[in-house]
Coordinates of C-alpha atoms and ligand atoms in Angstrom, one line a residue:
X14 CA 17.8 -14.4 -11.3
X15 CA 16.7 -10.6 -12.2
X16 CA 15.8 -7.4 -9.8
X17 CA 13.7 -3.9 -10.8
X18 CA 15.5 -1.2 -9.8
X19 CA 13.5 1.9 -9.2
X20 CA 15.3 5.4 -9.6
X21 CA 14.3 7.7 -8.2
X22 CA 15.7 11.0 -8.4
X23 CA 15.2 14.5 -5.9
X24 CA 12.8 16.7 -7.5
X25 CA 10.8 20.1 -7.2
X26 CA 8.3 19.9 -5.2
X27 CA 4.9 18.8 -7.9
X28 CA 3.0 21.5 -9.2
X29 CA -0.1 22.3 -7.7
X30 CA -3.0 20.6 -9.3
X31 CA -5.0 22.1 -11.8
X32 CA -8.4 22.8 -9.4
X33 CA -6.5 23.9 -6.0
X34 CA -7.9 26.4 -4.1
X35 CA -4.7 28.3 -3.1
X36 CA -2.1 28.4 -0.9
X37 CA -2.1 29.3 3.2
X38 CA -4.6 30.2 5.6
X39 CA -7.5 28.8 4.2
X40 CA -5.9 28.7 0.4
X41 CA -5.8 32.4 0.6
X42 CA -2.7 33.1 -1.4
X43 CA -3.5 31.6 -5.8
X44 CA -2.1 28.6 -7.0
X45 CA 0.8 30.2 -9.7
X46 CA 2.8 28.7 -11.9
X47 CA 6.4 27.5 -11.4
X48 CA 8.7 30.1 -13.5
X49 CA 10.9 29.2 -16.3
X50 CA 14.7 29.3 -14.5
X51 CA 16.6 29.2 -17.3
X52 CA 19.4 31.6 -17.4
X53 CA 18.5 33.7 -20.8
X54 CA 19.5 37.8 -22.8
X55 CA 15.8 38.4 -20.1
X56 CA 17.5 37.6 -16.6
X57 CA 20.6 39.2 -17.1
X58 CA 19.9 42.0 -18.0
X59 CA 17.1 42.3 -15.8
X60 CA 19.9 41.3 -13.0
X61 CA 22.8 43.1 -13.4
X62 CA 22.7 45.9 -11.9
X63 CA 22.5 43.3 -8.7
X64 CA 25.3 40.7 -10.4
X65 CA 26.6 44.4 -9.8
X66 CA 26.7 44.2 -5.9
X67 CA 28.0 41.2 -5.8
X68 CA 30.8 40.9 -8.2
X69 CA 33.2 40.8 -6.1
X70 CA 32.7 37.5 -4.2
X71 CA 30.6 35.4 -7.3
X72 CA 32.5 34.5 -10.0
X73 CA 30.6 35.1 -13.0
X74 CA 30.9 31.7 -13.5
X75 CA 28.3 30.7 -10.8
X76 CA 25.9 33.6 -11.6
X77 CA 23.4 31.5 -14.4
X78 CA 22.9 29.5 -12.2
X79 CA 21.6 32.9 -9.9
X80 CA 19.9 35.1 -11.2
X81 CA 17.1 32.9 -13.0
X82 CA 16.2 32.3 -9.4
X83 CA 17.2 35.9 -8.1
X84 CA 14.2 37.1 -11.0
X85 CA 11.9 35.0 -10.4
X86 CA 11.9 35.6 -6.1
X87 CA 12.4 39.2 -7.0
X88 CA 9.2 38.6 -9.0
X89 CA 7.3 36.4 -6.8
X90 CA 7.9 38.5 -3.8
X91 CA 5.6 41.4 -5.2
X92 CA 3.0 39.6 -6.7
X93 CA 2.8 37.6 -3.0
X94 CA 2.8 41.5 -1.4
X95 CA 6.5 39.4 0.8
X96 CA 9.0 41.4 2.2
X97 CA 12.5 38.9 2.7
X98 CA 14.1 39.4 5.9
X99 CA 17.8 38.4 5.6
X100 CA 19.6 38.0 8.3
X101 CA 23.8 39.1 8.3
X102 CA 25.2 34.9 7.6
X103 CA 23.2 34.9 5.0
X104 CA 25.2 33.6 1.2
X105 CA 25.2 37.0 -1.0
X106 CA 23.0 35.7 -3.4
X107 CA 21.0 36.3 -0.9
X108 CA 21.7 38.9 1.4
X109 CA 22.5 41.3 -1.6
X110 CA 20.1 39.8 -4.1
X111 CA 16.8 39.1 -3.0
X112 CA 16.5 40.2 0.5
X113 CA 14.4 43.8 1.6
X114 CA 15.8 44.0 5.4
X115 CA 19.3 43.0 6.9
X116 CA 20.8 42.9 10.1
X117 CA 21.1 40.9 13.1
X118 CA 19.1 39.9 15.0
X119 CA 17.2 42.7 17.0
X120 CA 17.4 44.4 14.3
X121 CA 15.6 42.0 12.1
X122 CA 12.6 41.4 15.0
X123 CA 12.0 45.2 14.6
X124 CA 11.4 45.6 11.2
X125 CA 9.1 42.3 11.4
X126 CA 7.5 44.1 14.1
X127 CA 7.8 46.9 11.6
X128 CA 6.1 45.5 8.3
X129 CA 3.2 45.8 6.4
X130 CA 3.6 42.7 3.4
X131 CA 1.1 40.1 4.4
X132 CA 3.8 37.8 3.8
X133 CA 7.5 37.9 5.7
X134 CA 10.2 35.3 4.8
X135 CA 12.6 34.5 6.9
X136 CA 16.7 34.3 5.6
X137 CA 17.6 33.2 8.9
X138 CA 16.8 30.4 11.5
X139 CA 13.8 29.0 12.8
X140 CA 14.4 30.4 15.8
X141 CA 13.7 34.2 13.6
X142 CA 11.1 33.4 12.5
X143 CA 9.1 31.9 14.8
X144 CA 10.8 36.3 16.8
X145 CA 8.7 37.3 13.4
X146 CA 5.8 35.0 14.4
X147 CA 5.1 37.1 17.6
X148 CA 5.4 40.2 16.5
X149 CA 2.8 39.3 14.1
X150 CA 0.5 36.9 14.7
X151 CA -1.8 38.7 11.4
X152 CA 0.7 37.8 9.3
X153 CA 2.2 34.9 7.3
X154 CA 5.6 34.2 8.3
X155 CA 7.2 31.8 6.6
X156 CA 11.1 29.7 6.3
X157 CA 12.2 28.0 3.7
X158 CA 13.6 25.3 4.9
X159 CA 12.6 24.4 9.4
X160 CA 15.0 22.5 9.9
X161 CA 17.6 25.9 9.9
X162 CA 17.5 24.8 13.7
X163 CA 20.0 26.4 16.5
X164 CA 22.2 24.5 19.1
X165 CA 21.5 27.8 21.7
X166 CA 18.1 27.4 20.9
X167 CA 18.2 23.7 21.1
X168 CA 19.9 23.8 24.4
X169 CA 17.1 24.6 26.4
X170 CA 13.4 23.9 26.9
X171 CA 10.8 26.0 28.8
X172 CA 11.0 23.6 31.8
X173 CA 14.7 23.0 32.2
X174 CA 13.6 27.4 32.3
X175 CA 11.6 26.9 35.2
X176 CA 13.6 24.3 36.8
X177 CA 16.2 27.6 37.1
X178 CA 13.9 29.9 38.7
X179 CA 13.1 26.8 41.1
X180 CA 16.2 27.0 41.9
X181 CA 17.3 30.4 41.8
X182 CA 13.0 31.8 43.4
X183 CA 12.9 35.9 42.9
X184 CA 15.1 35.9 40.5
X185 CA 14.7 38.2 37.0
X186 CA 15.7 35.6 33.8
X187 CA 17.3 37.1 30.7
X188 CA 16.8 34.5 27.3
X189 CA 18.8 35.5 24.2
X190 CA 17.1 35.5 21.7
X191 CA 18.1 32.5 20.2
X192 CA 16.0 30.8 21.6
X193 CA 12.3 29.1 21.5
X194 CA 8.5 30.2 22.1
X195 CA 7.7 28.3 24.8
X196 CA 11.1 29.0 26.1
X197 CA 10.7 32.8 26.0
X198 CA 7.1 32.4 27.2
X199 CA 8.6 31.2 30.6
X200 CA 11.4 34.4 30.8
X201 CA 11.1 38.7 31.8
X202 CA 13.1 39.7 29.3
X203 CA 14.5 39.0 26.0
X204 CA 18.0 40.4 25.0
X205 CA 20.4 40.0 22.0
X206 CA 24.3 40.6 21.2
X207 CA 23.9 43.9 20.4
X208 CA 21.6 44.7 23.7
X209 CA 22.5 41.9 26.6
X210 CA 23.9 44.3 28.9
X211 CA 21.9 47.1 28.5
X212 CA 19.1 44.4 29.2
X213 CA 20.3 43.3 32.8
X214 CA 21.4 46.4 33.9
X215 CA 17.4 47.5 33.1
X216 CA 16.3 44.7 35.5
X217 CA 18.1 47.0 38.7
X218 CA 19.1 44.2 40.9
X219 CA 22.9 42.5 41.7
X220 CA 21.6 38.8 40.5
X221 CA 20.5 38.0 37.2
X222 CA 20.2 34.4 35.4
X223 CA 20.9 34.4 31.9
X224 CA 20.0 32.1 29.4
X225 CA 20.8 30.0 27.0
X226 CA 23.7 30.8 26.0
X227 CA 27.6 30.4 28.8
X228 CA 29.8 32.4 26.4
X229 CA 28.0 35.8 25.9
X230 CA 26.2 35.6 30.0
X231 CA 30.5 35.2 30.3
X232 CA 31.1 38.0 28.2
X233 CA 28.7 40.0 29.6
X234 CA 29.3 39.4 33.4
X235 CA 32.5 40.3 32.1
X236 CA 31.3 44.5 31.3
X237 CA 28.6 44.8 34.3
X238 CA 29.0 44.3 38.0
X239 CA 25.9 42.2 38.0
X240 CA 26.1 38.7 39.6
X241 CA 25.4 36.7 36.2
X242 CA 23.6 33.1 36.6
X243 CA 24.5 31.2 33.3
X244 CA 23.5 28.2 31.0
X245 CA 25.3 25.5 29.2
X246 CA 24.0 26.7 26.1
X247 CA 26.7 27.1 22.8
X248 CA 26.5 28.2 20.0
X249 CA 28.0 25.1 17.8
X250 CA 30.0 27.7 15.1
X251 CA 31.6 30.2 17.5
X252 CA 33.0 27.7 20.5
X253 CA 35.5 26.7 17.7
X254 CA 37.1 29.4 17.8
X255 CA 40.2 29.2 20.4
X256 CA 42.6 32.5 21.7
X257 CA 45.5 30.0 20.1
X258 CA 44.4 30.4 16.3
X259 CA 43.2 34.4 16.9
X260 CA 47.3 34.6 18.3
X261 CA 48.9 33.2 15.0
X262 CA 46.1 34.4 12.6
X263 CA 47.6 37.8 14.0
X264 CA 51.6 37.1 13.4
X265 CA 50.4 35.9 10.2
X266 CA 49.1 39.5 9.1
X267 CA 51.2 42.5 10.5
X268 CA 48.5 45.2 11.7
X269 CA 45.2 42.8 11.3
X270 CA 42.5 43.6 13.2
X271 CA 40.2 41.1 15.0
X272 CA 36.7 41.6 15.5
X273 CA 34.5 38.9 17.2
X274 CA 31.0 37.6 18.4
X275 CA 30.2 37.9 21.9
X276 CA 29.1 33.9 21.9
X277 CA 33.1 33.0 21.3
X278 CA 34.7 31.9 24.3
X279 CA 36.1 34.7 26.6
X280 CA 39.7 34.0 26.0
X281 CA 38.8 34.7 22.7
X282 CA 36.8 37.8 22.5
X283 CA 39.6 38.4 25.8
X284 CA 42.8 38.8 22.2
X285 CA 39.6 40.8 20.2
X286 CA 40.4 44.3 19.2
X287 CA 36.2 44.6 19.3
X288 CA 33.3 43.0 20.6
X289 CA 29.8 42.8 18.7
X290 CA 26.8 41.9 17.4
X291 CA 26.6 40.9 13.3
X292 CA 25.4 44.5 13.3
X293 CA 28.5 46.0 15.5
X294 CA 31.1 44.3 14.3
X295 CA 29.9 45.2 10.2
X296 CA 29.5 49.0 11.6
X297 CA 33.0 49.1 13.0
X298 CA 34.7 48.0 9.0
X299 CA 32.8 50.1 7.6
X300 CA 33.0 53.1 10.1
X301 CA 36.6 52.5 11.8
X302 CA 37.8 51.2 7.4
X303 CA 40.9 48.4 8.7
X304 CA 43.7 47.9 6.7
X305 CA 43.3 43.4 7.2
X306 CA 40.7 41.7 9.6
X307 CA 39.0 39.0 10.6
X308 CA 35.7 38.9 11.6
X309 CA 35.7 35.9 14.1
X310 CA 32.7 34.6 12.8
X311 CA 30.1 32.9 11.0
X312 CA 32.0 32.6 7.0
X313 CA 29.2 34.3 5.0
X314 CA 28.8 37.7 7.2
X315 CA 32.6 38.5 5.9
X316 CA 31.7 38.3 2.1
X317 CA 28.5 39.9 1.7
X318 CA 30.2 43.0 3.8
X319 CA 33.6 42.3 1.1
X320 CA 31.2 42.6 -1.6
X321 CA 30.5 46.0 -0.9
X322 CA 34.2 47.2 0.7
X323 CA 37.1 48.8 -1.1
X324 CA 40.3 48.9 1.0
X325 CA 39.5 46.0 3.9
X326 CA 41.9 43.4 3.1
X327 CA 39.6 40.4 4.9
X328 CA 41.2 37.2 6.7
X329 CA 39.0 34.1 6.7
X330 CA 38.8 31.5 9.4
X331 CA 36.1 29.5 7.2
X332 CA 33.1 28.7 10.2
X333 CA 29.6 28.5 8.1
X334 CA 26.9 27.9 10.3
X335 CA 25.1 24.7 8.9
X336 CA 21.4 25.4 9.6
X337 CA 21.8 28.7 8.6
X338 CA 23.3 27.9 4.9
X339 CA 19.9 25.7 4.4
X340 CA 18.6 28.8 3.7
X341 CA 19.2 29.2 -0.5
X342 CA 17.5 30.6 -3.0
X343 CA 15.6 27.5 -4.5
X344 CA 14.0 27.4 -1.2
X345 CA 12.8 30.6 -0.6
X346 CA 11.5 30.4 -4.3
X347 CA 9.6 27.5 -3.9
X348 CA 8.4 28.8 -0.2
X349 CA 6.5 32.1 -2.2
X350 CA 5.2 29.3 -4.3
X351 CA 3.9 26.7 -2.4
X352 CA 3.8 29.0 1.1
X353 CA 5.8 27.1 3.4
X354 CA 6.9 25.8 6.0
X355 CA 5.0 28.6 7.9
X356 CA 5.4 29.2 11.5
X357 CA 2.7 28.5 13.5
X358 CA 3.3 29.1 17.6
X359 CA 0.0 29.2 19.8
X360 CA -1.3 31.7 20.6
X361 CA -1.4 31.5 24.3
X362 CA 3.2 30.6 24.4
X363 CA 3.4 33.6 21.5
X364 CA 0.8 36.1 23.8
X365 CA 3.5 35.6 27.0
X366 CA 6.8 35.4 24.4
X367 CA 5.9 39.1 23.0
X368 CA 5.8 40.6 26.2
X369 CA 9.3 39.1 26.8
X370 CA 10.4 40.8 23.0
X371 CA 8.5 43.5 23.2
X372 CA 10.3 44.6 26.7
X373 CA 13.8 43.9 25.0
X374 CA 12.6 46.6 21.6
X375 CA 11.1 49.0 24.5
X376 CA 13.6 49.4 25.7
X377 CA 15.8 51.2 22.9
Ligands
LIG21 P1 23.3 38.9 15.5 O1 21.7 39.2 16.5 O2 24.6 39.4 17.0 O3 22.6 38.5 14.7 O4 23.3 37.3 16.2 C1 22.4 36.0 16.3 C2 23.5 35.0 15.9 O5 22.7 34.0 15.8 C3 25.2 34.4 15.8 O6 24.9 33.4 16.0
LIG22 FE1 22.3 29.5 16.1 FE2 25.5 29.7 15.6 FE3 23.8 29.1 14.2 FE4 23.7 31.3 15.8 S1 25.5 30.9 14.5 S2 22.3 30.7 14.7 S3 24.2 30.5 17.3 S4 24.5 28.0 15.8

């Protein structure tokens, strides 16, 4: 008996039909030809200045794979009047070579609020793109991979917040920005890791509910007299670090400075020299210039700082965020070419969520 096997190969999205009216809302964005992605002398010359920025962390042999995408994306951004916002955990070829703005969650939210581009492409995870859309309801916000989630955002729903309110009547609710729009719509105010203590204390009460990160809640509780009622969520990247592991890095690397993200367990923050948001961690390295540093956070951030820093040795426990790593140059290119995946938030939810985010931004 003979059998027929059909072989299917993963392919780039199909080119638009010749008569396509365009992409995005009402076909507003014209269909564009797929650019040539060969490594040519022209591409090499056009991207040479960008390679200089990342040459410490991207070997020359890898550059011909990235450079054609980088050139194509940078050309397309001009055609589409688009900006790329990249979180500090994006890989160096995205962070240093195609992004217009980089930062932590708070900085990206503020940049989204002040952008005058037609299209925002979020180099980050879904909740970040949703936050950009909440702050820019009239703009097209794209996420290059809609599966780029977050274990914290997935740990709680709007119904969970309503149940907490019923259990603790009158106690205000603070939501970490790592939450869905639906959750933001149910809370009093948002916070990020860089302003959480300030947000909690701004409410002027002796008890707050803080969702969804139990470790951030513990780390905030250690810095304030306000009693924190926490939720059970955790970041799947940061919860893996242990105090024992940090101590063993310290004994292997004399003089090591340890700086941790507040999504780490309390015991890890306690044995660290400093804890702060991703932007605060970068600032620590830039200003204090430690000879040896361990960034207790997602691994790409050390690459991004190492690319622009001399005189500091980065000791790396490599924990990648699988969600952040879904954002790649080929997916960013497709996103700009085919205007996908567009973030849509129910206007009624977006309006309430915007109040929570804006209250945080207004705190300064
Ligand atoms: P930052 O706000 O510190 O950038 O943190 C966001 C995040 O997802 C960390 O895991
Ligand atoms: Fe979410 Fe953790 Fe990934 Fe940040 S690092 S996006 S908190 S899973």
